Short mmCIF file of C-alpha atoms in Angstrom, two decimals:
data_model
loop_
_atom_site.label_atom_id
_atom_site.label_comp_id
_atom_site.label_asym_id
_atom_site.label_seq_id
_atom_site.Cartn_x
_atom_site.Cartn_y
_atom_site.Cartn_z
CA VAL W 25 93.54 53.97 93.99
CA PRO W 26 94.60 51.34 96.56
CA ALA W 27 97.61 53.51 97.42
CA VAL W 28 95.37 56.54 98.02
CA MET W 29 92.96 54.45 100.08
CA SER W 30 95.82 53.00 102.11
CA GLU W 31 97.05 56.50 102.92
CA LEU W 32 93.54 57.60 103.93
CA LEU W 33 93.10 54.48 106.05
CA GLY W 34 96.38 55.17 107.84
CA ALA W 35 95.23 58.73 108.53
CA GLY W 36 92.05 57.40 110.14
CA LYS W 37 89.79 58.70 107.38
CA LEU W 38 88.30 55.37 106.25
CA HIS W 39 86.42 52.62 108.10
CA GLY W 40 88.74 49.66 107.60
CA ASP W 41 86.29 47.11 109.02
CA VAL W 42 83.59 47.56 106.39
CA LEU W 43 82.87 44.53 104.23
CA THR W 44 83.69 44.77 100.52
CA VAL W 45 82.33 42.91 97.53
CA ASN W 46 85.03 40.21 97.65
CA GLY W 47 84.00 39.21 101.18
CA ARG W 48 87.03 40.74 102.87
CA SER W 49 87.26 43.95 104.88
CA LEU W 50 88.53 47.15 103.34
CA ALA W 51 91.62 47.03 105.57
CA ASP W 52 92.39 43.46 104.46
CA ASN W 53 92.22 44.51 100.82
CA LEU W 54 94.77 47.26 101.43
CA VAL W 55 97.44 45.15 103.15
CA GLY W 56 100.73 45.72 101.34
CA ARG W 57 99.39 48.64 99.35
CA SER W 58 101.10 51.98 99.90
CA ILE W 59 102.37 55.10 98.17
CA GLN W 60 105.54 54.27 96.27
CA ASP W 61 106.45 57.81 95.19
CA PRO W 62 105.25 60.81 97.27
CA ALA W 63 106.05 63.06 94.32
CA VAL W 64 103.17 61.40 92.46
CA ILE W 65 100.72 60.85 95.34
CA CYS W 66 101.27 63.20 98.26
CA ARG W 67 101.17 62.06 101.86
CA TYR W 68 98.03 62.95 103.78
CA ALA W 69 100.05 65.10 106.19
CA GLU W 70 101.79 66.91 103.31
CA PRO W 71 99.06 67.74 100.76
CA LEU W 72 99.82 69.37 97.44
CA VAL W 73 97.41 72.19 98.37
CA ASP W 74 96.04 72.94 101.84
CA HIS W 75 92.25 73.24 102.12
CA ALA W 76 91.69 72.55 98.43
CA GLY W 77 88.27 71.60 97.22
CA PHE W 78 85.18 73.20 95.74
CA LEU W 79 83.08 76.27 96.36
CA ASN W 80 79.34 76.32 95.65
CA LEU W 81 78.44 79.66 94.10
CA LYS W 82 75.08 81.37 93.51
CA GLY W 83 73.87 84.65 92.05
CA ASN W 84 71.59 86.25 89.51
CA LEU W 85 72.94 84.08 86.65
CA PHE W 86 72.38 80.66 88.22
CA ASP W 87 71.15 78.92 91.35
CA SER W 88 74.21 76.72 91.72
CA ALA W 89 77.70 76.34 90.25
CA LEU W 90 80.98 74.82 91.41
CA MET W 91 84.51 76.21 91.42
CA LYS W 92 87.58 74.02 91.84
CA THR W 93 89.90 76.04 94.08
CA SER W 94 92.99 73.82 93.89
CA VAL W 95 93.97 75.29 90.50
CA ILE W 96 94.09 78.91 91.66
CA SER W 97 97.75 79.65 90.91
CA ALA W 98 99.86 82.36 92.52
CA ASP W 99 99.76 84.30 89.24
CA PHE W 100 95.95 84.05 89.02
CA ARG W 101 95.55 85.07 92.65
CA ALA W 102 97.81 88.09 92.10
CA ARG W 103 95.87 89.22 89.02
CA PHE W 104 92.33 88.67 90.28
CA LEU W 105 92.06 88.02 94.01
CA SER W 106 94.62 90.26 95.77
CA ASP W 107 92.97 93.67 95.94
CA PRO W 108 93.45 94.68 99.62
CA ASP W 109 90.22 96.68 99.48
CA ASP W 110 88.26 93.81 97.91
CA PRO W 111 90.00 90.51 98.78
CA ASN W 112 89.05 87.27 97.00
CA ALA W 113 86.80 89.15 94.59
CA PHE W 114 87.03 90.81 91.20
CA GLU W 115 84.98 92.37 88.41
CA SER W 116 85.69 91.74 84.73
CA LYS W 117 84.06 91.75 81.31
CA VAL W 118 82.94 88.56 79.59
CA VAL W 119 83.34 87.08 76.13
CA VAL W 120 80.65 84.49 75.42
CA PHE W 121 80.88 81.30 73.33
CA ASP W 122 77.95 79.08 72.35
CA GLY W 123 79.36 75.61 72.78
CA SER W 124 82.82 74.16 72.30
CA GLU W 125 82.74 74.43 68.50
CA ASP W 126 82.18 78.18 68.70
CA TYR W 127 85.00 78.53 71.22
CA HIS W 128 87.54 76.64 69.09
CA ALA W 129 86.51 78.55 65.98
CA ARG W 130 86.82 82.04 67.48
CA ILE W 131 89.12 82.06 70.53
CA ASP W 132 92.06 83.52 68.57
CA ASP W 133 89.99 86.20 66.82
CA PRO W 134 91.57 89.54 67.85
CA ALA W 135 88.24 91.27 67.23
CA LEU W 136 86.93 89.72 70.47
CA GLY W 137 89.23 91.99 72.47
CA ILE W 138 90.17 89.29 74.99
CA ASP W 139 92.77 90.60 77.44
CA GLU W 140 94.40 89.35 80.63
CA ARG W 141 91.32 90.34 82.69
CA THR W 142 88.59 88.78 80.52
CA ILE W 143 86.24 86.06 81.78
CA LEU W 144 85.62 83.34 79.17
CA VAL W 145 82.06 81.98 79.17
CA MET W 146 80.79 78.84 77.45
CA ARG W 147 77.07 78.17 77.42
CA GLY W 148 75.03 75.51 75.64
CA ALA W 149 77.22 72.81 77.17
CA GLY W 150 74.85 71.38 79.78
CA PRO W 151 72.69 68.25 80.09
CA VAL W 152 70.23 69.53 77.49
CA GLY W 153 72.35 71.93 75.46
CA HIS W 154 75.26 69.72 74.52
CA PRO W 155 73.48 67.28 75.29
CA GLY W 156 74.76 65.26 78.21
CA GLY W 157 76.84 67.92 79.98
CA ALA W 158 80.06 66.80 78.31
CA GLU W 159 83.52 67.75 79.56
CA VAL W 160 84.01 70.49 76.99
CA VAL W 161 84.38 73.67 79.07
CA ASN W 162 88.17 73.40 78.78
CA MET W 163 89.07 76.94 77.75
CA GLN W 164 92.41 78.67 77.66
CA PRO W 165 93.42 82.20 76.59
CA PRO W 166 94.12 83.09 72.98
CA GLU W 167 97.54 82.07 71.71
CA ALA W 168 98.69 85.70 71.66
CA LEU W 169 98.01 86.05 75.39
CA ILE W 170 99.68 82.74 76.20
CA ARG W 171 102.81 83.84 74.31
CA ALA W 172 102.75 87.08 76.31
CA GLY W 173 102.72 85.11 79.58
CA THR W 174 99.03 84.90 80.54
CA GLU W 175 98.47 81.16 80.89
CA SER W 176 94.97 81.15 82.39
CA LEU W 177 91.82 83.21 82.49
CA PRO W 178 88.74 82.74 84.66
CA CYS W 179 86.19 80.53 82.94
CA LEU W 180 82.46 80.06 83.46
CA GLY W 181 80.16 77.49 81.91
CA ASP W 182 77.00 75.40 82.19
CA GLY W 183 78.84 72.18 81.30
CA ARG W 184 81.65 70.19 82.84
CA GLN W 185 85.41 70.18 82.51
CA SER W 186 88.11 67.54 82.51
CA GLY W 187 89.78 67.09 85.89
CA THR W 188 93.13 67.64 84.19
CA SER W 189 92.27 71.24 83.31
CA GLY W 190 94.31 73.92 85.02
CA SER W 191 91.85 76.76 84.49
CA PRO W 192 90.20 78.37 87.53
CA SER W 193 86.68 77.63 86.34
CA ILE W 194 83.12 78.03 87.57
CA LEU W 195 81.27 75.05 86.14
CA ASN W 196 78.03 73.03 86.29
CA ALA W 197 76.03 76.26 86.30
CA ALA W 198 72.37 75.39 86.77
CA PRO W 199 69.88 76.06 85.37
CA GLU W 200 71.70 75.90 82.05
CA ALA W 201 71.22 78.29 79.15
CA ALA W 202 69.28 75.69 77.17
CA THR W 203 66.53 75.56 79.81
CA GLY W 204 66.29 79.29 80.39
CA GLY W 205 69.18 79.84 82.79
CA GLY W 206 70.77 83.27 83.16
CA LEU W 207 73.78 82.44 81.00
CA ALA W 208 71.43 82.64 78.00
CA LEU W 209 71.05 86.38 78.74
CA LEU W 210 74.78 87.20 78.77
CA GLU W 211 76.24 89.42 76.07
CA ASP W 212 79.85 90.13 75.14
CA GLY W 213 81.18 93.00 77.21
CA ASP W 214 78.87 92.45 80.19
CA ARG W 215 80.63 92.73 83.51
CA LEU W 216 80.51 90.09 86.22
CA ARG W 217 81.41 90.40 89.86
CA ILE W 218 82.84 87.19 91.31
CA ASP W 219 83.17 87.14 95.10
CA LEU W 220 84.63 83.92 96.48
CA GLY W 221 84.23 85.10 100.06
CA ARG W 222 80.48 85.54 99.60
CA ARG W 223 80.25 82.51 97.25
CA GLU W 224 78.53 84.75 94.74
CA VAL W 225 78.56 85.58 91.02
CA ARG W 226 76.53 88.59 89.89
CA LEU W 227 75.88 90.02 86.46
CA LEU W 228 76.21 93.80 86.78
CA VAL W 229 73.21 94.62 84.62
CA ASP W 230 70.04 96.20 86.02
CA ASP W 231 66.84 94.21 86.39
CA ALA W 232 64.98 96.14 83.68
CA GLU W 233 67.62 95.31 81.08
CA LEU W 234 67.64 91.64 82.13
CA ALA W 235 63.85 91.51 81.84
CA ALA W 236 64.03 93.03 78.35
CA ARG W 237 66.69 90.50 77.30
CA ARG W 238 64.59 87.62 78.57
CA GLN W 239 61.54 88.88 76.70
CA ARG W 240 63.58 89.06 73.47
CA LEU W 241 64.93 85.57 74.08
CA GLU W 242 61.44 84.15 74.59
CA GLN W 243 60.19 85.89 71.45
CA GLN W 244 63.00 84.15 69.54
CA GLY W 245 61.88 80.77 70.87
CA GLY W 246 64.43 80.50 73.68
CA TYR W 247 68.11 79.64 73.61
CA ARG W 248 69.03 77.75 70.43
CA TYR W 249 71.05 74.58 70.71
CA PRO W 250 71.90 71.85 68.16
CA ALA W 251 69.06 69.63 67.01
CA HIS W 252 68.72 66.03 68.18
CA GLN W 253 71.05 63.70 66.29
CA THR W 254 69.65 60.42 67.64
CA PRO W 255 66.40 59.26 69.26
CA TRP W 256 68.39 58.70 72.45
CA GLN W 257 69.37 62.38 72.57
CA GLU W 258 65.72 63.37 72.21
CA ILE W 259 64.68 61.00 75.01
CA GLN W 260 67.52 62.13 77.26
CA ARG W 261 66.83 65.82 76.71
CA SER W 262 63.16 65.36 77.54
CA LEU W 263 63.82 63.65 80.87
CA VAL W 264 67.20 64.82 82.19
CA GLU W 265 67.53 66.71 85.48
CA PRO W 266 69.87 69.74 85.80
CA LEU W 267 73.45 69.31 86.97
CA ASP W 268 72.67 70.49 90.50
CA ARG W 269 70.25 67.54 90.76
CA GLY W 270 72.78 65.04 89.46
CA MET W 271 71.92 65.04 85.73
CA THR W 272 69.89 61.89 86.29
CA LEU W 273 66.74 61.03 84.36
CA ALA W 274 63.74 62.46 86.19
CA PRO W 275 61.79 59.17 86.62
CA ALA W 276 64.90 57.09 87.40
CA THR W 277 64.32 57.03 91.16
CA LYS W 278 61.15 54.97 90.64
CA TYR W 279 63.33 52.09 89.41
CA ARG W 280 66.20 52.34 91.90
CA ASP W 281 65.48 49.03 93.66
CA VAL W 282 63.62 47.22 90.90
CA ALA W 283 66.03 44.28 90.96
CA ARG W 284 65.11 43.67 94.60
CA LEU W 285 61.46 43.33 93.65
CA SER W 286 61.75 40.95 90.74
CA PRO W 287 64.31 39.80 88.18
CA PRO W 288 64.23 41.65 84.85
CA ARG W 289 62.42 39.93 82.01
CA ASP W 290 64.60 38.34 79.35
CA ASN W 291 64.77 40.52 76.24
CA HIS W 292 66.77 38.07 74.05
#
């Protein structure tokens, strides 16, 4: 981290005069710190990927989701994003998994019909559904596809993903399936249109069918997710905000500066 900060400071991207917790300035703390191997940490002027970052996507499935663009490989771009008549967009069918356990149990089932154009969806992985929005939306193609040379498929989920994942994924979809989000209405074989230029994901199902699906879901008591395993899960699920609001506890802002007002009472 000091090496990265030193590089950013040298590029004029940090305020070196700000005071830090040890009483010294940021610039003072970084004296003598530098990148030792540019193959491990790239120079600011020679980034691993130009203009990498995140896209915020919306549509009729969710109000907000994020896509990490730095992992879009040349192979993925060629398969999904290189239609000259429809650049940076594609339409594909989905296969839906309810949580990470379901994914691991069924991903290699040939009956699912997963091919090199399928979008893998994991729902039930958000702040309420998992609970806690764990980093479990780490999906890869079935082993048969990997052996045939397809190393990644587009992924979509209402949870999070490890930063080490190489899948081009749309994550943090909010609202999540567990609280009535559109992912709860998805069915295997549905087609999605993903348009990175318009920052949009749309389920290609007409409004009447979606309304009927939602009515059936409500009649079944809503999207089913695992029962509470601890009192803390029950408390967290009852108070947690969606991922697009930071997955904080709803009343937490009332206590943000409580230590400035008075010291906490001793609880022994």
